[in-house]
mmCIF file of C-alpha atoms in Angstrom:
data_model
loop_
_atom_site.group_PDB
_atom_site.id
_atom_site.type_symbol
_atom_site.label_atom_id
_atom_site.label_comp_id
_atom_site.label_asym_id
_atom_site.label_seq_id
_atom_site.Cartn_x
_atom_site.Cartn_y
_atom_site.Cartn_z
ATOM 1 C CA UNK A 824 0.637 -6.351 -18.558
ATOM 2 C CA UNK A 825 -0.353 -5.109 -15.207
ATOM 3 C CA UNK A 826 -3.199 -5.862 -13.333
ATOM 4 C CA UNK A 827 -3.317 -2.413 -12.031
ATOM 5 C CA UNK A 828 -2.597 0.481 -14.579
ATOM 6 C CA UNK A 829 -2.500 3.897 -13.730
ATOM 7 C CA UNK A 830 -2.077 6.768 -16.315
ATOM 8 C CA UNK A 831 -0.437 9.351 -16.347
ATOM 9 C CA UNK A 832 2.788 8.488 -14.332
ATOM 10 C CA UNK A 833 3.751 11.857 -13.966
ATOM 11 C CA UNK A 834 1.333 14.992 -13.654
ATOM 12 C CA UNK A 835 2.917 19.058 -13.183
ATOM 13 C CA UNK A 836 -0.110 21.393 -12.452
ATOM 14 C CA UNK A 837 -0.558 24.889 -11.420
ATOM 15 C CA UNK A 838 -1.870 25.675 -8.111
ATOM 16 C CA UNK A 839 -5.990 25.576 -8.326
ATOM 17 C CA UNK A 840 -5.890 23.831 -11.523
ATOM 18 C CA UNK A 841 -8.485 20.868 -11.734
ATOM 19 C CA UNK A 842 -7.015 17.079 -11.519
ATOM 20 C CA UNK A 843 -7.895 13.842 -12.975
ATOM 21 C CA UNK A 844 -5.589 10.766 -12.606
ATOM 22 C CA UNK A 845 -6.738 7.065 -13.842
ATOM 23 C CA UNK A 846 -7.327 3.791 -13.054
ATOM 24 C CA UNK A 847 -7.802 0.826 -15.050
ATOM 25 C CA UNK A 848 -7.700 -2.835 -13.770
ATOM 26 C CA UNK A 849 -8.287 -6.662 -15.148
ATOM 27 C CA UNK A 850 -8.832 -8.459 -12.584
ATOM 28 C CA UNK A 851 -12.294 -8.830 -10.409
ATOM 29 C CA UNK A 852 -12.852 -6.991 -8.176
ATOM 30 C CA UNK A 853 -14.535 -6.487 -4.730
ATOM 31 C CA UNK A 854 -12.817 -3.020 -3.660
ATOM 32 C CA UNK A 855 -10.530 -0.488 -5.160
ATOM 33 C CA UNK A 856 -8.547 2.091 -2.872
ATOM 34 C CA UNK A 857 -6.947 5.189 -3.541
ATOM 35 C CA UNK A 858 -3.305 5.702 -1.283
ATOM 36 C CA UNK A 859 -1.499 8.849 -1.060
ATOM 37 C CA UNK A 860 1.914 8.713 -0.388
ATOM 38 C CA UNK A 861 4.344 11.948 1.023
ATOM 39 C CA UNK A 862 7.817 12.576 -0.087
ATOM 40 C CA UNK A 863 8.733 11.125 3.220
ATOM 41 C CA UNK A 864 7.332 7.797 2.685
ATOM 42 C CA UNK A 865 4.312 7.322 4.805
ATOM 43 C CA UNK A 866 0.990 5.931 2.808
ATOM 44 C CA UNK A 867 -2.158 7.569 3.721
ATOM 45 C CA UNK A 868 -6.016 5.370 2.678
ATOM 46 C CA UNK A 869 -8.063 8.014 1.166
ATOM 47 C CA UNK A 870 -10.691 6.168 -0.275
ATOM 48 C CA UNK A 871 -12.192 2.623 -0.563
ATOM 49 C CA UNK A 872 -15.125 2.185 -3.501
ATOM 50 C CA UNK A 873 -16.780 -0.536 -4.822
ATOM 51 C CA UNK A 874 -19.331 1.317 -6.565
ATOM 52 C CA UNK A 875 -20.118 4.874 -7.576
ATOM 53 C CA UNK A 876 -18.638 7.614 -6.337
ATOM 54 C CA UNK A 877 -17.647 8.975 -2.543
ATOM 55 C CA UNK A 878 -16.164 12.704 -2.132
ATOM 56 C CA UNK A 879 -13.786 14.022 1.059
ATOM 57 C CA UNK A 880 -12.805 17.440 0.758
ATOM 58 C CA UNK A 881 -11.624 18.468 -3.048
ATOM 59 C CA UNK A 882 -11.133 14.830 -3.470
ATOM 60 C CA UNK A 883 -13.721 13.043 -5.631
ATOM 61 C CA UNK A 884 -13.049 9.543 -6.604
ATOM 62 C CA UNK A 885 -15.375 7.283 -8.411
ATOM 63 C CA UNK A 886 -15.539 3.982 -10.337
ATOM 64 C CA UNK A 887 -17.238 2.226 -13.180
ATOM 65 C CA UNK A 888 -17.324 -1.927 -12.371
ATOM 66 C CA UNK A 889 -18.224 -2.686 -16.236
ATOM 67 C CA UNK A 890 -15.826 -0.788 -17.646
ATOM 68 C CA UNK A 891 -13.100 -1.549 -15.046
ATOM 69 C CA UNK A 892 -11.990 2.241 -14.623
ATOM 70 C CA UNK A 893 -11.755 4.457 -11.833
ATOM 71 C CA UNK A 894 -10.857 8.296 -11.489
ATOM 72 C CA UNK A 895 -9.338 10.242 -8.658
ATOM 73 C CA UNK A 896 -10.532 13.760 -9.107
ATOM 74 C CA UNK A 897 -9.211 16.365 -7.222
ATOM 75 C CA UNK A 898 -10.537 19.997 -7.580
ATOM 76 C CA UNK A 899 -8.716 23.614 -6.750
ATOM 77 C CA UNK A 900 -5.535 21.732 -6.447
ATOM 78 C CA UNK A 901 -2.668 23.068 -3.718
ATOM 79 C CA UNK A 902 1.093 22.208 -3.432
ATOM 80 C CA UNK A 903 0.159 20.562 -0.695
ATOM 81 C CA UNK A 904 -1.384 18.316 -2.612
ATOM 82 C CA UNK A 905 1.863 16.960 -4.093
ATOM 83 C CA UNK A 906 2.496 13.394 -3.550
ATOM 84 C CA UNK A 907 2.433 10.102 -5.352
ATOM 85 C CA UNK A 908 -0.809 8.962 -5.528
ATOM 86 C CA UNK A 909 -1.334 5.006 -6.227
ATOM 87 C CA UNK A 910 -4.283 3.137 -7.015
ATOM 88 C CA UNK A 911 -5.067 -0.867 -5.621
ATOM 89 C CA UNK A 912 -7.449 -3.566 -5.771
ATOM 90 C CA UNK A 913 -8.942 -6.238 -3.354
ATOM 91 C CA UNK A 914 -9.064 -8.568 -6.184
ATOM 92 C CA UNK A 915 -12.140 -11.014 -5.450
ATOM 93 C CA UNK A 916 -12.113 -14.392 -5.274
ATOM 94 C CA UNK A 917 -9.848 -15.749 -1.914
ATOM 95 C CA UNK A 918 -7.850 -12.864 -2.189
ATOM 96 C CA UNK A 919 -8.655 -11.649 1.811
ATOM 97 C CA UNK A 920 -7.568 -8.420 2.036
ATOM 98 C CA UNK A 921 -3.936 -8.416 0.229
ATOM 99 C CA UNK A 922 -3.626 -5.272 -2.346
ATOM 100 C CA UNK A 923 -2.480 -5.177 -5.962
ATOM 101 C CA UNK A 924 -1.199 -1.797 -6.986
ATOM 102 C CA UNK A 925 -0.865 0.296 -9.524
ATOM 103 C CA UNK A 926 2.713 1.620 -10.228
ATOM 104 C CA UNK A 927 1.417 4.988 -9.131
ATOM 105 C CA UNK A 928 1.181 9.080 -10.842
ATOM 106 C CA UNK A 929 3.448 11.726 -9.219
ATOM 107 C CA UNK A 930 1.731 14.543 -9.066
ATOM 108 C CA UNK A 931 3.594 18.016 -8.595
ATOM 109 C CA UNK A 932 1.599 21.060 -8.178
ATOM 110 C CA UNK A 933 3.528 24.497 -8.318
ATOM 111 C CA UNK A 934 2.329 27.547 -6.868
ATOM 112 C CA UNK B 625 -1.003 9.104 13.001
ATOM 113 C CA UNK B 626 -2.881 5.879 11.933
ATOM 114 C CA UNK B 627 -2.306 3.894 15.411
ATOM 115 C CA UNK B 628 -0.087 1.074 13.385
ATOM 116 C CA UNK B 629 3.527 1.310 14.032
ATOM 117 C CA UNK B 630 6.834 -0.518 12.763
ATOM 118 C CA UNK B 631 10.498 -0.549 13.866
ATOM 119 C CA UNK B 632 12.915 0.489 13.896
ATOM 120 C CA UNK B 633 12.266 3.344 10.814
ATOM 121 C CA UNK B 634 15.863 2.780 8.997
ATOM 122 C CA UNK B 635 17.896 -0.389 9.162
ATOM 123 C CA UNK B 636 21.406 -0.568 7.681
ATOM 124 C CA UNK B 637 22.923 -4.032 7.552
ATOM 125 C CA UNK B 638 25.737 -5.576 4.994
ATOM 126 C CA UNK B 639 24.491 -8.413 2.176
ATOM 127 C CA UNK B 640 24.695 -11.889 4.009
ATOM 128 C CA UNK B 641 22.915 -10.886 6.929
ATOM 129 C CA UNK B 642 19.556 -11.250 9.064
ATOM 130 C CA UNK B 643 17.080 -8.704 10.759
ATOM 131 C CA UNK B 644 13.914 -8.098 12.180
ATOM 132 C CA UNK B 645 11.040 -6.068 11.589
ATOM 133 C CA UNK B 646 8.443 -5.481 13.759
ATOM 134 C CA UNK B 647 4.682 -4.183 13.320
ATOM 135 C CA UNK B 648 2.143 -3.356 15.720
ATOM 136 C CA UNK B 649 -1.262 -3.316 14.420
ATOM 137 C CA UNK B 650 -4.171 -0.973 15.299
ATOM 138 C CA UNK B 651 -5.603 -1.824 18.167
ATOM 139 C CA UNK B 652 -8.400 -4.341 17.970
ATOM 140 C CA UNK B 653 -6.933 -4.781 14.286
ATOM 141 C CA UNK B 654 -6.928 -9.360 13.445
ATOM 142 C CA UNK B 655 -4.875 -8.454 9.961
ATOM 143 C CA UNK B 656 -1.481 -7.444 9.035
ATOM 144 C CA UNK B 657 -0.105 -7.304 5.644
ATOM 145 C CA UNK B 658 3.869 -7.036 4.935
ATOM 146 C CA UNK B 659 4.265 -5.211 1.693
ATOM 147 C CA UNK B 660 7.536 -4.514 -0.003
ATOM 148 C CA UNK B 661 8.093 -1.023 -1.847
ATOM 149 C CA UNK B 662 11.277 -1.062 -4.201
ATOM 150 C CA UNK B 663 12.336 1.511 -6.963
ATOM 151 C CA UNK B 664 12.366 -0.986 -9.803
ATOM 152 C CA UNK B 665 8.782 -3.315 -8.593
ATOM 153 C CA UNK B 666 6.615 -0.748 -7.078
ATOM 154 C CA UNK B 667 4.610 -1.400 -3.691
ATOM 155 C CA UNK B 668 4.169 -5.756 -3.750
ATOM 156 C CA UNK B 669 2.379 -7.749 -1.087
ATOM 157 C CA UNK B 670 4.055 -10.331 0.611
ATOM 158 C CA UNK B 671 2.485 -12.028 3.684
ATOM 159 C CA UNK B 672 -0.913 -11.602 5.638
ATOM 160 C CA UNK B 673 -1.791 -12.995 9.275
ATOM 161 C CA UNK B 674 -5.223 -13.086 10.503
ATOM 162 C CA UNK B 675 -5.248 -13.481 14.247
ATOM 163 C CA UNK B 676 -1.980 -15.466 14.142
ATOM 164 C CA UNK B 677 -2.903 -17.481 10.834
ATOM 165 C CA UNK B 678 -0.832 -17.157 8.277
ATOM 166 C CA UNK B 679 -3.849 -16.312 5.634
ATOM 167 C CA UNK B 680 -2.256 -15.254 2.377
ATOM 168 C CA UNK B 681 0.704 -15.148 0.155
ATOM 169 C CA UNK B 682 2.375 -13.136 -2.542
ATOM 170 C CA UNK B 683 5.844 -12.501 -4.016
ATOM 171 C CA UNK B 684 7.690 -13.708 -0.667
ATOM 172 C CA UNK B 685 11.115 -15.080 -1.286
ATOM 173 C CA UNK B 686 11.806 -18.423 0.744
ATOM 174 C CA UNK B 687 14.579 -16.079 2.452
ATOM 175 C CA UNK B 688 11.817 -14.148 4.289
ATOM 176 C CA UNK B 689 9.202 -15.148 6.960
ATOM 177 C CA UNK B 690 6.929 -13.866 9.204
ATOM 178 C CA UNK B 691 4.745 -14.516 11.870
ATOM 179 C CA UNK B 692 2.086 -12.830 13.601
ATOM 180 C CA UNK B 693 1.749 -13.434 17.963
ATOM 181 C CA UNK B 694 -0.914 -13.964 20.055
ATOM 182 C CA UNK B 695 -0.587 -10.141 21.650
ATOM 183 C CA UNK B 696 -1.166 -9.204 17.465
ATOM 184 C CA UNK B 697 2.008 -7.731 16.759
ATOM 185 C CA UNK B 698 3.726 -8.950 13.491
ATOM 186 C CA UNK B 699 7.620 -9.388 12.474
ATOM 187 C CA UNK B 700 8.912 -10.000 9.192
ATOM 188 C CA UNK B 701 12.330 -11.990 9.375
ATOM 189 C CA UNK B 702 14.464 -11.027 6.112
ATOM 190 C CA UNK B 703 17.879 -13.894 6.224
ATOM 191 C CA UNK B 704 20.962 -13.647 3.770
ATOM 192 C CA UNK B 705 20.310 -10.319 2.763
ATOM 193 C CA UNK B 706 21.189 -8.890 -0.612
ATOM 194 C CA UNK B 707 21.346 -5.565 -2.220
ATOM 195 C CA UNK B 708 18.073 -5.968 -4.418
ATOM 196 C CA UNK B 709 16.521 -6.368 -0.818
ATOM 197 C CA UNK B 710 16.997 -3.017 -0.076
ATOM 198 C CA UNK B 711 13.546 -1.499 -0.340
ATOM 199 C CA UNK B 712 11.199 0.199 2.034
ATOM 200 C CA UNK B 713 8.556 -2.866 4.037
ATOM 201 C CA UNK B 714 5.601 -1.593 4.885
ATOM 202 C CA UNK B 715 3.167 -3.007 7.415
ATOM 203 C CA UNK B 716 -0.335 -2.048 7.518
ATOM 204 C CA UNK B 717 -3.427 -3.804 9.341
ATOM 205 C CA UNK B 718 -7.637 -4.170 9.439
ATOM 206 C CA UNK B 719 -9.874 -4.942 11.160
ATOM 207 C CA UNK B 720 -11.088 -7.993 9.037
ATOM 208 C CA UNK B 721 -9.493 -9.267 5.606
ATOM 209 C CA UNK B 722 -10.501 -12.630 5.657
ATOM 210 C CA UNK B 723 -13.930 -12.855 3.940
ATOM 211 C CA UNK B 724 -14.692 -11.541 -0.063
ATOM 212 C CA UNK B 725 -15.349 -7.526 0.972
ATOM 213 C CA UNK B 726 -12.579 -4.793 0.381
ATOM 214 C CA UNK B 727 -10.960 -3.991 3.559
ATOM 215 C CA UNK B 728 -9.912 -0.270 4.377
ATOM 216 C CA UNK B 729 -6.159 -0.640 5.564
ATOM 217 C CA UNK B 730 -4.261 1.213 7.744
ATOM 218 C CA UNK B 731 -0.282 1.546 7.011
ATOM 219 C CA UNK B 732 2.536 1.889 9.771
ATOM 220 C CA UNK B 733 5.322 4.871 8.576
ATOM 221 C CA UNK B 734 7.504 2.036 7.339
ATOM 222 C CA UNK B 735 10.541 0.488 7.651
ATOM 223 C CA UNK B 736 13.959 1.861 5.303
ATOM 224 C CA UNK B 737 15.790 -1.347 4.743
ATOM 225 C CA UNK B 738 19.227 -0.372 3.091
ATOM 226 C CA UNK B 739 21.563 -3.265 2.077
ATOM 227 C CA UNK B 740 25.506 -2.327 1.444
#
């Protein structure tokens, strides 16, 4: 089993639909990130939590240490929005700064 | 643009051989992180330097090194290539990464590493 698991893998929504995609991990952690990543490969931070809940835009993301679980919301969704969005962990301990990853959700929105 | 670059952005080279890749971290960035994305494993870390130290290590095959120089920049030396090393290597970089806190990283566009 993963350390990171995302769900779903795959997401199709209309344009200005409402989004949820989830996070669960089993490791310790001291940080959890959210990544988006284009079609054309590059990988963009979009958030960094290691409690509650921080919001940018119509992105929303929060996270719940005891139950190991985070959630990227994003609201009034646009086909812009359309990448491959992965979730990773600064596992605690002597992990320094390395990332574990989720296997990430490919999100399509049509207009 | 998030100041961290790599080259060169597509390398095609034949199985037995050796490259380079090369990162340049944010400026006034100590860390870089080599990360490996393939279709079949996902996005995997392999190496960090912190201000020329190698710091941490994850799924790097003996094959592969790296090493990070006193002006900050970062290569990642890949020898007797095969085809399951074609992948895309990533390089991203923070400002600390060496204590217990998260660290927000920055990632360069990538390098496309095929392998005929």
């Amino acid at each position: 089993k993963n350390e990171v698991e995302q769900s779903p893998q795959n997401l199709t929504a209309q344009e200005g639909e409402f989004i949820t995609i989830n996070c669960s991990y089993s490791v310790g952690i001291s940080a959890l990130h959210w990544l988006q990543q284009h079609p054309g490969g590059g990988i963009v931070s979009l958030f960094m939590l290691s409690s509650g809940k921080k919001k940018h835009g119509r992105l929303i993301a929060t996270i719940n240490i005891q139950e190991k679980h985070s959630s990227l919301h994003i609201t009034a969704s646009h086909p812009r929005d359309s990448a491959v969005y992965i979730c990773a962990v600064n596992a605690g301990g002597t992990s320094y700064g390395k990332l574990t990853f989720g296997q990430g959700t490919i999100l399509t929105v049509h207009p | 643009d998030s100041g961290v670059t790599q080259t060169p952005k597509h390398l095609i080279t034949a199985t037995g051989q050796r490259v380079t890749l090369r990162c340049s971290p944010r400026s006034g960035d100590l860390s870089v992180y080599w990360y490996q994305q393939s279709l079949d494993q996902g996005l995997q870390f392999l190496i960090q330097y912190y201000n020329g130290e190698e710091r941490a290590k994850g799924n790097i095959l003996e094959r592969f090194s790296a090493q990070q120089f006193p002006d900050l920049h970062s290569e990642l030396n890949l020898s007797s290539l095969e085809l399951g090393d074609s992948a895309l290597y990533f390089c991203a970089s923070s400002e600390g990464g060496v204590g217990l806190a998260g660290v927000e990283q920055y990632f360069g566009p990538g390098t496309r590493l095929t392998v005929t």
